[in-house]
Amino acid sequence: MQSISTIGLDIAKSVFQVHGVDAAGHAVIRRQLKRRHVLAFFQKLPSCLVGIETCASSHHWSRELKTLGIRCDCCLRPT
């Protein structure tokens, strides 16, 4: 597998969408994850940057991912 440098994480009620790109910006992974599988998925990855859209639970997920050594940024959705 190619090295993932950045991941976009779309948080939803039960199924999360993961989109990972390499340093050149090419898509490396696109995947749907159920809520209960999210932390296990990120535990298997090397440290990378994860962008999460700001919402009610984004700070919770950001804290959870930071405990795994993953850098997280919460982003506002453009209007």
PDB file of N, CA and C in Angstrom:
ATOM      1  N   MET A   1       0.844  -1.176   0.000  1.00  0.00           N
ATOM      2  CA  MET A   1       0.000   0.000   0.000  1.00  0.00           C
ATOM      3  C   MET A   1       0.889   1.239   0.000  1.00  0.00           C
ATOM      4  N   GLN A   2       0.478   2.262  -0.722  1.00  0.00           N
ATOM      5  CA  GLN A   2       1.206   3.518  -0.739  1.00  0.00           C
ATOM      6  C   GLN A   2       1.058   4.211   0.610  1.00  0.00           C
ATOM      7  N   SER A   3       1.958   5.123   0.880  1.00  0.00           N
ATOM      8  CA  SER A   3       1.948   5.834   2.152  1.00  0.00           C
ATOM      9  C   SER A   3       0.844   6.889   2.167  1.00  0.00           C
ATOM     10  N   ILE A   4       0.018   6.862   3.188  1.00  0.00           N
ATOM     11  CA  ILE A   4      -1.059   7.833   3.344  1.00  0.00           C
ATOM     12  C   ILE A   4      -0.515   9.012   4.138  1.00  0.00           C
ATOM     13  N   SER A   5      -0.649  10.219   3.585  1.00  0.00           N
ATOM     14  CA  SER A   5      -0.163  11.403   4.294  1.00  0.00           C
ATOM     15  C   SER A   5      -1.295  12.200   4.930  1.00  0.00           C
ATOM     16  N   THR A   6      -2.472  12.189   4.300  1.00  0.00           N
ATOM     17  CA  THR A   6      -3.600  12.973   4.790  1.00  0.00           C
ATOM     18  C   THR A   6      -4.888  12.183   4.608  1.00  0.00           C
ATOM     19  N   ILE A   7      -5.759  12.284   5.612  1.00  0.00           N
ATOM     20  CA  ILE A   7      -7.056  11.612   5.551  1.00  0.00           C
ATOM     21  C   ILE A   7      -8.150  12.622   5.846  1.00  0.00           C
ATOM     22  N   GLY A   8      -9.202  12.574   5.050  1.00  0.00           N
ATOM     23  CA  GLY A   8     -10.418  13.320   5.337  1.00  0.00           C
ATOM     24  C   GLY A   8     -11.411  12.351   5.948  1.00  0.00           C
ATOM     25  N   LEU A   9     -11.966  12.723   7.094  1.00  0.00           N
ATOM     26  CA  LEU A   9     -12.902  11.852   7.800  1.00  0.00           C
ATOM     27  C   LEU A   9     -14.247  12.544   7.891  1.00  0.00           C
ATOM     28  N   ASP A  10     -15.250  11.970   7.230  1.00  0.00           N
ATOM     29  CA  ASP A  10     -16.612  12.495   7.278  1.00  0.00           C
ATOM     30  C   ASP A  10     -17.357  11.730   8.358  1.00  0.00           C
ATOM     31  N   ILE A  11     -17.736  12.442   9.403  1.00  0.00           N
ATOM     32  CA  ILE A  11     -18.392  11.824  10.552  1.00  0.00           C
ATOM     33  C   ILE A  11     -19.897  11.837  10.326  1.00  0.00           C
ATOM     34  N   ALA A  12     -20.519  10.709  10.541  1.00  0.00           N
ATOM     35  CA  ALA A  12     -21.967  10.595  10.430  1.00  0.00           C
ATOM     36  C   ALA A  12     -22.493   9.839  11.645  1.00  0.00           C
ATOM     37  N   LYS A  13     -23.771   9.564  11.646  1.00  0.00           N
ATOM     38  CA  LYS A  13     -24.368   8.915  12.811  1.00  0.00           C
ATOM     39  C   LYS A  13     -23.853   7.496  13.009  1.00  0.00           C
ATOM     40  N   SER A  14     -23.800   6.705  11.958  1.00  0.00           N
ATOM     41  CA  SER A  14     -23.384   5.314  12.143  1.00  0.00           C
ATOM     42  C   SER A  14     -22.278   4.864  11.188  1.00  0.00           C
ATOM     43  N   VAL A  15     -22.178   5.465  10.007  1.00  0.00           N
ATOM     44  CA  VAL A  15     -21.157   5.072   9.030  1.00  0.00           C
ATOM     45  C   VAL A  15     -20.302   6.292   8.695  1.00  0.00           C
ATOM     46  N   PHE A  16     -18.976   6.151   8.862  1.00  0.00           N
ATOM     47  CA  PHE A  16     -18.039   7.232   8.578  1.00  0.00           C
ATOM     48  C   PHE A  16     -17.397   6.975   7.219  1.00  0.00           C
ATOM     49  N   GLN A  17     -17.076   8.043   6.514  1.00  0.00           N
ATOM     50  CA  GLN A  17     -16.412   7.934   5.219  1.00  0.00           C
ATOM     51  C   GLN A  17     -14.960   8.375   5.375  1.00  0.00           C
ATOM     52  N   VAL A  18     -14.022   7.567   4.891  1.00  0.00           N
ATOM     53  CA  VAL A  18     -12.591   7.851   4.969  1.00  0.00           C
ATOM     54  C   VAL A  18     -12.057   8.030   3.552  1.00  0.00           C
ATOM     55  N   HIS A  19     -11.316   9.119   3.340  1.00  0.00           N
ATOM     56  CA  HIS A  19     -10.674   9.368   2.047  1.00  0.00           C
ATOM     57  C   HIS A  19      -9.227   9.732   2.329  1.00  0.00           C
ATOM     58  N   GLY A  20      -8.294   8.878   1.941  1.00  0.00           N
ATOM     59  CA  GLY A  20      -6.875   9.106   2.204  1.00  0.00           C
ATOM     60  C   GLY A  20      -6.100   9.362   0.932  1.00  0.00           C
ATOM     61  N   VAL A  21      -5.160  10.305   0.996  1.00  0.00           N
ATOM     62  CA  VAL A  21      -4.314  10.630  -0.149  1.00  0.00           C
ATOM     63  C   VAL A  21      -2.841  10.539   0.247  1.00  0.00           C
ATOM     64  N   ASP A  22      -1.986  10.349  -0.765  1.00  0.00           N
ATOM     65  CA  ASP A  22      -0.541  10.329  -0.515  1.00  0.00           C
ATOM     66  C   ASP A  22       0.005  11.755  -0.614  1.00  0.00           C
ATOM     67  N   ALA A  23       1.316  11.903  -0.501  1.00  0.00           N
ATOM     68  CA  ALA A  23       1.945  13.228  -0.513  1.00  0.00           C
ATOM     69  C   ALA A  23       1.723  13.967  -1.829  1.00  0.00           C
ATOM     70  N   ALA A  24       1.516  13.236  -2.920  1.00  0.00           N
ATOM     71  CA  ALA A  24       1.273  13.856  -4.225  1.00  0.00           C
ATOM     72  C   ALA A  24      -0.197  14.206  -4.434  1.00  0.00           C
ATOM     73  N   GLY A  25      -1.060  13.836  -3.499  1.00  0.00           N
ATOM     74  CA  GLY A  25      -2.481  14.142  -3.608  1.00  0.00           C
ATOM     75  C   GLY A  25      -3.296  13.089  -4.332  1.00  0.00           C
ATOM     76  N   HIS A  26      -2.698  11.940  -4.624  1.00  0.00           N
ATOM     77  CA  HIS A  26      -3.416  10.859  -5.295  1.00  0.00           C
ATOM     78  C   HIS A  26      -4.188  10.032  -4.270  1.00  0.00           C
ATOM     79  N   ALA A  27      -5.410   9.671  -4.626  1.00  0.00           N
ATOM     80  CA  ALA A  27      -6.245   8.871  -3.722  1.00  0.00           C
ATOM     81  C   ALA A  27      -5.607   7.509  -3.482  1.00  0.00           C
ATOM     82  N   VAL A  28      -5.476   7.157  -2.220  1.00  0.00           N
ATOM     83  CA  VAL A  28      -4.888   5.881  -1.831  1.00  0.00           C
ATOM     84  C   VAL A  28      -5.950   4.965  -1.240  1.00  0.00           C
ATOM     85  N   ILE A  29      -6.881   5.559  -0.504  1.00  0.00           N
ATOM     86  CA  ILE A  29      -7.918   4.750   0.130  1.00  0.00           C
ATOM     87  C   ILE A  29      -9.226   5.527   0.181  1.00  0.00           C
ATOM     88  N   ARG A  30     -10.298   4.829  -0.120  1.00  0.00           N
ATOM     89  CA  ARG A  30     -11.663   5.339   0.041  1.00  0.00           C
ATOM     90  C   ARG A  30     -12.440   4.215   0.687  1.00  0.00           C
ATOM     91  N   ARG A  31     -13.030   4.523   1.813  1.00  0.00           N
ATOM     92  CA  ARG A  31     -13.633   3.433   2.572  1.00  0.00           C
ATOM     93  C   ARG A  31     -14.738   3.945   3.482  1.00  0.00           C
ATOM     94  N   GLN A  32     -15.735   3.103   3.710  1.00  0.00           N
ATOM     95  CA  GLN A  32     -16.762   3.378   4.704  1.00  0.00           C
ATOM     96  C   GLN A  32     -16.468   2.535   5.931  1.00  0.00           C
ATOM     97  N   LEU A  33     -16.592   3.157   7.099  1.00  0.00           N
ATOM     98  CA  LEU A  33     -16.351   2.447   8.351  1.00  0.00           C
ATOM     99  C   LEU A  33     -17.526   2.635   9.286  1.00  0.00           C
ATOM    100  N   LYS A  34     -17.933   1.563   9.911  1.00  0.00           N
ATOM    101  CA  LYS A  34     -18.925   1.694  10.969  1.00  0.00           C
ATOM    102  C   LYS A  34     -18.245   2.311  12.181  1.00  0.00           C
ATOM    103  N   ARG A  35     -19.010   3.007  12.976  1.00  0.00           N
ATOM    104  CA  ARG A  35     -18.491   3.729  14.137  1.00  0.00           C
ATOM    105  C   ARG A  35     -17.603   2.852  15.012  1.00  0.00           C
ATOM    106  N   ARG A  36     -17.991   1.627  15.235  1.00  0.00           N
ATOM    107  CA  ARG A  36     -17.237   0.756  16.145  1.00  0.00           C
ATOM    108  C   ARG A  36     -15.887   0.315  15.575  1.00  0.00           C
ATOM    109  N   HIS A  37     -15.656   0.528  14.275  1.00  0.00           N
ATOM    110  CA  HIS A  37     -14.405   0.110  13.641  1.00  0.00           C
ATOM    111  C   HIS A  37     -13.421   1.259  13.400  1.00  0.00           C
ATOM    112  N   VAL A  38     -13.811   2.475  13.699  1.00  0.00           N
ATOM    113  CA  VAL A  38     -12.983   3.635  13.365  1.00  0.00           C
ATOM    114  C   VAL A  38     -11.641   3.617  14.092  1.00  0.00           C
ATOM    115  N   LEU A  39     -11.644   3.452  15.399  1.00  0.00           N
ATOM    116  CA  LEU A  39     -10.382   3.491  16.148  1.00  0.00           C
ATOM    117  C   LEU A  39      -9.468   2.335  15.765  1.00  0.00           C
ATOM    118  N   ALA A  40     -10.022   1.161  15.543  1.00  0.00           N
ATOM    119  CA  ALA A  40      -9.203   0.015  15.127  1.00  0.00           C
ATOM    120  C   ALA A  40      -8.551   0.286  13.771  1.00  0.00           C
ATOM    121  N   PHE A  41      -9.262   0.930  12.870  1.00  0.00           N
ATOM    122  CA  PHE A  41      -8.713   1.280  11.557  1.00  0.00           C
ATOM    123  C   PHE A  41      -7.517   2.219  11.707  1.00  0.00           C
ATOM    124  N   PHE A  42      -7.670   3.267  12.522  1.00  0.00           N
ATOM    125  CA  PHE A  42      -6.598   4.246  12.675  1.00  0.00           C
ATOM    126  C   PHE A  42      -5.425   3.704  13.484  1.00  0.00           C
ATOM    127  N   GLN A  43      -5.644   2.725  14.331  1.00  0.00           N
ATOM    128  CA  GLN A  43      -4.543   2.113  15.078  1.00  0.00           C
ATOM    129  C   GLN A  43      -3.560   1.414  14.143  1.00  0.00           C
ATOM    130  N   LYS A  44      -4.047   0.921  13.023  1.00  0.00           N
ATOM    131  CA  LYS A  44      -3.207   0.189  12.068  1.00  0.00           C
ATOM    132  C   LYS A  44      -2.406   1.110  11.146  1.00  0.00           C
ATOM    133  N   LEU A  45      -2.758   2.387  11.112  1.00  0.00           N
ATOM    134  CA  LEU A  45      -2.101   3.324  10.196  1.00  0.00           C
ATOM    135  C   LEU A  45      -0.920   4.017  10.858  1.00  0.00           C
ATOM    136  N   PRO A  46       0.087   4.379  10.053  1.00  0.00           N
ATOM    137  CA  PRO A  46       1.142   5.236  10.597  1.00  0.00           C
ATOM    138  C   PRO A  46       0.568   6.633  10.847  1.00  0.00           C
ATOM    139  N   SER A  47       1.258   7.407  11.633  1.00  0.00           N
ATOM    140  CA  SER A  47       0.790   8.749  11.962  1.00  0.00           C
ATOM    141  C   SER A  47       0.600   9.574  10.691  1.00  0.00           C
ATOM    142  N   CYS A  48      -0.503  10.304  10.625  1.00  0.00           N
ATOM    143  CA  CYS A  48      -0.802  11.148   9.478  1.00  0.00           C
ATOM    144  C   CYS A  48      -1.698  12.292   9.941  1.00  0.00           C
ATOM    145  N   LEU A  49      -2.004  13.191   9.037  1.00  0.00           N
ATOM    146  CA  LEU A  49      -2.902  14.299   9.327  1.00  0.00           C
ATOM    147  C   LEU A  49      -4.322  13.873   8.981  1.00  0.00           C
ATOM    148  N   VAL A  50      -5.260  14.123   9.900  1.00  0.00           N
ATOM    149  CA  VAL A  50      -6.663  13.801   9.663  1.00  0.00           C
ATOM    150  C   VAL A  50      -7.468  15.090   9.763  1.00  0.00           C
ATOM    151  N   GLY A  51      -8.225  15.384   8.723  1.00  0.00           N
ATOM    152  CA  GLY A  51      -9.122  16.537   8.719  1.00  0.00           C
ATOM    153  C   GLY A  51     -10.542  16.071   8.977  1.00  0.00           C
ATOM    154  N   ILE A  52     -11.186  16.733   9.935  1.00  0.00           N
ATOM    155  CA  ILE A  52     -12.551  16.371  10.317  1.00  0.00           C
ATOM    156  C   ILE A  52     -13.418  17.620  10.222  1.00  0.00           C
ATOM    157  N   GLU A  53     -14.562  17.497   9.571  1.00  0.00           N
ATOM    158  CA  GLU A  53     -15.500  18.611   9.499  1.00  0.00           C
ATOM    159  C   GLU A  53     -16.024  18.918  10.901  1.00  0.00           C
ATOM    160  N   THR A  54     -16.074  20.194  11.248  1.00  0.00           N
ATOM    161  CA  THR A  54     -16.554  20.591  12.564  1.00  0.00           C
ATOM    162  C   THR A  54     -18.040  20.277  12.693  1.00  0.00           C
ATOM    163  N   CYS A  55     -18.362  19.510  13.723  1.00  0.00           N
ATOM    164  CA  CYS A  55     -19.747  19.176  14.036  1.00  0.00           C
ATOM    165  C   CYS A  55     -19.814  18.838  15.522  1.00  0.00           C
ATOM    166  N   ALA A  56     -20.947  18.369  15.973  1.00  0.00           N
ATOM    167  CA  ALA A  56     -21.143  18.123  17.404  1.00  0.00           C
ATOM    168  C   ALA A  56     -20.150  17.118  17.980  1.00  0.00           C
ATOM    169  N   SER A  57     -19.786  16.104  17.230  1.00  0.00           N
ATOM    170  CA  SER A  57     -18.907  15.064  17.780  1.00  0.00           C
ATOM    171  C   SER A  57     -17.464  15.138  17.275  1.00  0.00           C
ATOM    172  N   SER A  58     -17.132  16.157  16.499  1.00  0.00           N
ATOM    173  CA  SER A  58     -15.782  16.218  15.922  1.00  0.00           C
ATOM    174  C   SER A  58     -14.703  16.372  16.983  1.00  0.00           C
ATOM    175  N   HIS A  59     -14.968  17.108  18.049  1.00  0.00           N
ATOM    176  CA  HIS A  59     -13.958  17.274  19.095  1.00  0.00           C
ATOM    177  C   HIS A  59     -13.730  15.970  19.846  1.00  0.00           C
ATOM    178  N   HIS A  60     -14.783  15.200  20.033  1.00  0.00           N
ATOM    179  CA  HIS A  60     -14.632  13.886  20.667  1.00  0.00           C
ATOM    180  C   HIS A  60     -13.720  12.997  19.825  1.00  0.00           C
ATOM    181  N   TRP A  61     -13.996  12.917  18.528  1.00  0.00           N
ATOM    182  CA  TRP A  61     -13.195  12.056  17.661  1.00  0.00           C
ATOM    183  C   TRP A  61     -11.772  12.571  17.520  1.00  0.00           C
ATOM    184  N   SER A  62     -11.612  13.875  17.524  1.00  0.00           N
ATOM    185  CA  SER A  62     -10.272  14.450  17.471  1.00  0.00           C
ATOM    186  C   SER A  62      -9.458  14.033  18.694  1.00  0.00           C
ATOM    187  N   ARG A  63     -10.048  14.092  19.867  1.00  0.00           N
ATOM    188  CA  ARG A  63      -9.351  13.668  21.090  1.00  0.00           C
ATOM    189  C   ARG A  63      -9.021  12.181  21.049  1.00  0.00           C
ATOM    190  N   GLU A  64      -9.949  11.368  20.574  1.00  0.00           N
ATOM    191  CA  GLU A  64      -9.708   9.921  20.492  1.00  0.00           C
ATOM    192  C   GLU A  64      -8.545   9.608  19.550  1.00  0.00           C
ATOM    193  N   LEU A  65      -8.505  10.274  18.403  1.00  0.00           N
ATOM    194  CA  LEU A  65      -7.434  10.026  17.440  1.00  0.00           C
ATOM    195  C   LEU A  65      -6.094  10.553  17.941  1.00  0.00           C
ATOM    196  N   LYS A  66      -6.121  11.657  18.667  1.00  0.00           N
ATOM    197  CA  LYS A  66      -4.870  12.200  19.212  1.00  0.00           C
ATOM    198  C   LYS A  66      -4.249  11.257  20.232  1.00  0.00           C
ATOM    199  N   THR A  67      -5.058  10.474  20.934  1.00  0.00           N
ATOM    200  CA  THR A  67      -4.496   9.494  21.869  1.00  0.00           C
ATOM    201  C   THR A  67      -3.735   8.397  21.121  1.00  0.00           C
ATOM    202  N   LEU A  68      -4.025   8.226  19.832  1.00  0.00           N
ATOM    203  CA  LEU A  68      -3.319   7.246  19.004  1.00  0.00           C
ATOM    204  C   LEU A  68      -2.085   7.853  18.332  1.00  0.00           C
ATOM    205  N   GLY A  69      -1.817   9.130  18.597  1.00  0.00           N
ATOM    206  CA  GLY A  69      -0.665   9.793  17.996  1.00  0.00           C
ATOM    207  C   GLY A  69      -0.940  10.380  16.628  1.00  0.00           C
ATOM    208  N   ILE A  70      -2.204  10.564  16.302  1.00  0.00           N
ATOM    209  CA  ILE A  70      -2.586  11.092  14.994  1.00  0.00           C
ATOM    210  C   ILE A  70      -2.922  12.571  15.139  1.00  0.00           C
ATOM    211  N   ARG A  71      -2.381  13.378  14.234  1.00  0.00           N
ATOM    212  CA  ARG A  71      -2.635  14.818  14.263  1.00  0.00           C
ATOM    213  C   ARG A  71      -3.977  15.096  13.593  1.00  0.00           C
ATOM    214  N   CYS A  72      -4.842  15.846  14.279  1.00  0.00           N
ATOM    215  CA  CYS A  72      -6.182  16.130  13.771  1.00  0.00           C
ATOM    216  C   CYS A  72      -6.414  17.630  13.684  1.00  0.00           C
ATOM    217  N   ASP A  73      -7.130  18.031  12.655  1.00  0.00           N
ATOM    218  CA  ASP A  73      -7.584  19.405  12.510  1.00  0.00           C
ATOM    219  C   ASP A  73      -9.071  19.367  12.226  1.00  0.00           C
ATOM    220  N   CYS A  74      -9.821  20.184  12.951  1.00  0.00           N
ATOM    221  CA  CYS A  74     -11.249  20.316  12.689  1.00  0.00           C
ATOM    222  C   CYS A  74     -11.435  21.493  11.741  1.00  0.00           C
ATOM    223  N   CYS A  75     -12.217  21.285  10.693  1.00  0.00           N
ATOM    224  CA  CYS A  75     -12.386  22.287   9.648  1.00  0.00           C
ATOM    225  C   CYS A  75     -13.833  22.727   9.567  1.00  0.00           C
ATOM    226  N   LEU A  76     -14.030  24.018   9.358  1.00  0.00           N
ATOM    227  CA  LEU A  76     -15.374  24.522   9.126  1.00  0.00           C
ATOM    228  C   LEU A  76     -15.778  24.246   7.691  1.00  0.00           C
ATOM    229  N   ARG A  77     -17.041  23.922   7.497  1.00  0.00           N
ATOM    230  CA  ARG A  77     -17.550  23.698   6.149  1.00  0.00           C
ATOM    231  C   ARG A  77     -17.750  25.049   5.469  1.00  0.00           C
ATOM    232  N   PRO A  78     -17.262  25.218   4.244  1.00  0.00           N
ATOM    233  CA  PRO A  78     -17.484  26.487   3.542  1.00  0.00           C
ATOM    234  C   PRO A  78     -18.966  26.674   3.248  1.00  0.00           C
ATOM    235  N   THR A  79     -19.433  27.904   3.369  1.00  0.00           N
ATOM    236  CA  THR A  79     -20.856  28.172   3.110  1.00  0.00           C
ATOM    237  C   THR A  79     -21.061  28.823   1.783  1.00  0.00           C
TER     238      THR A  79
END
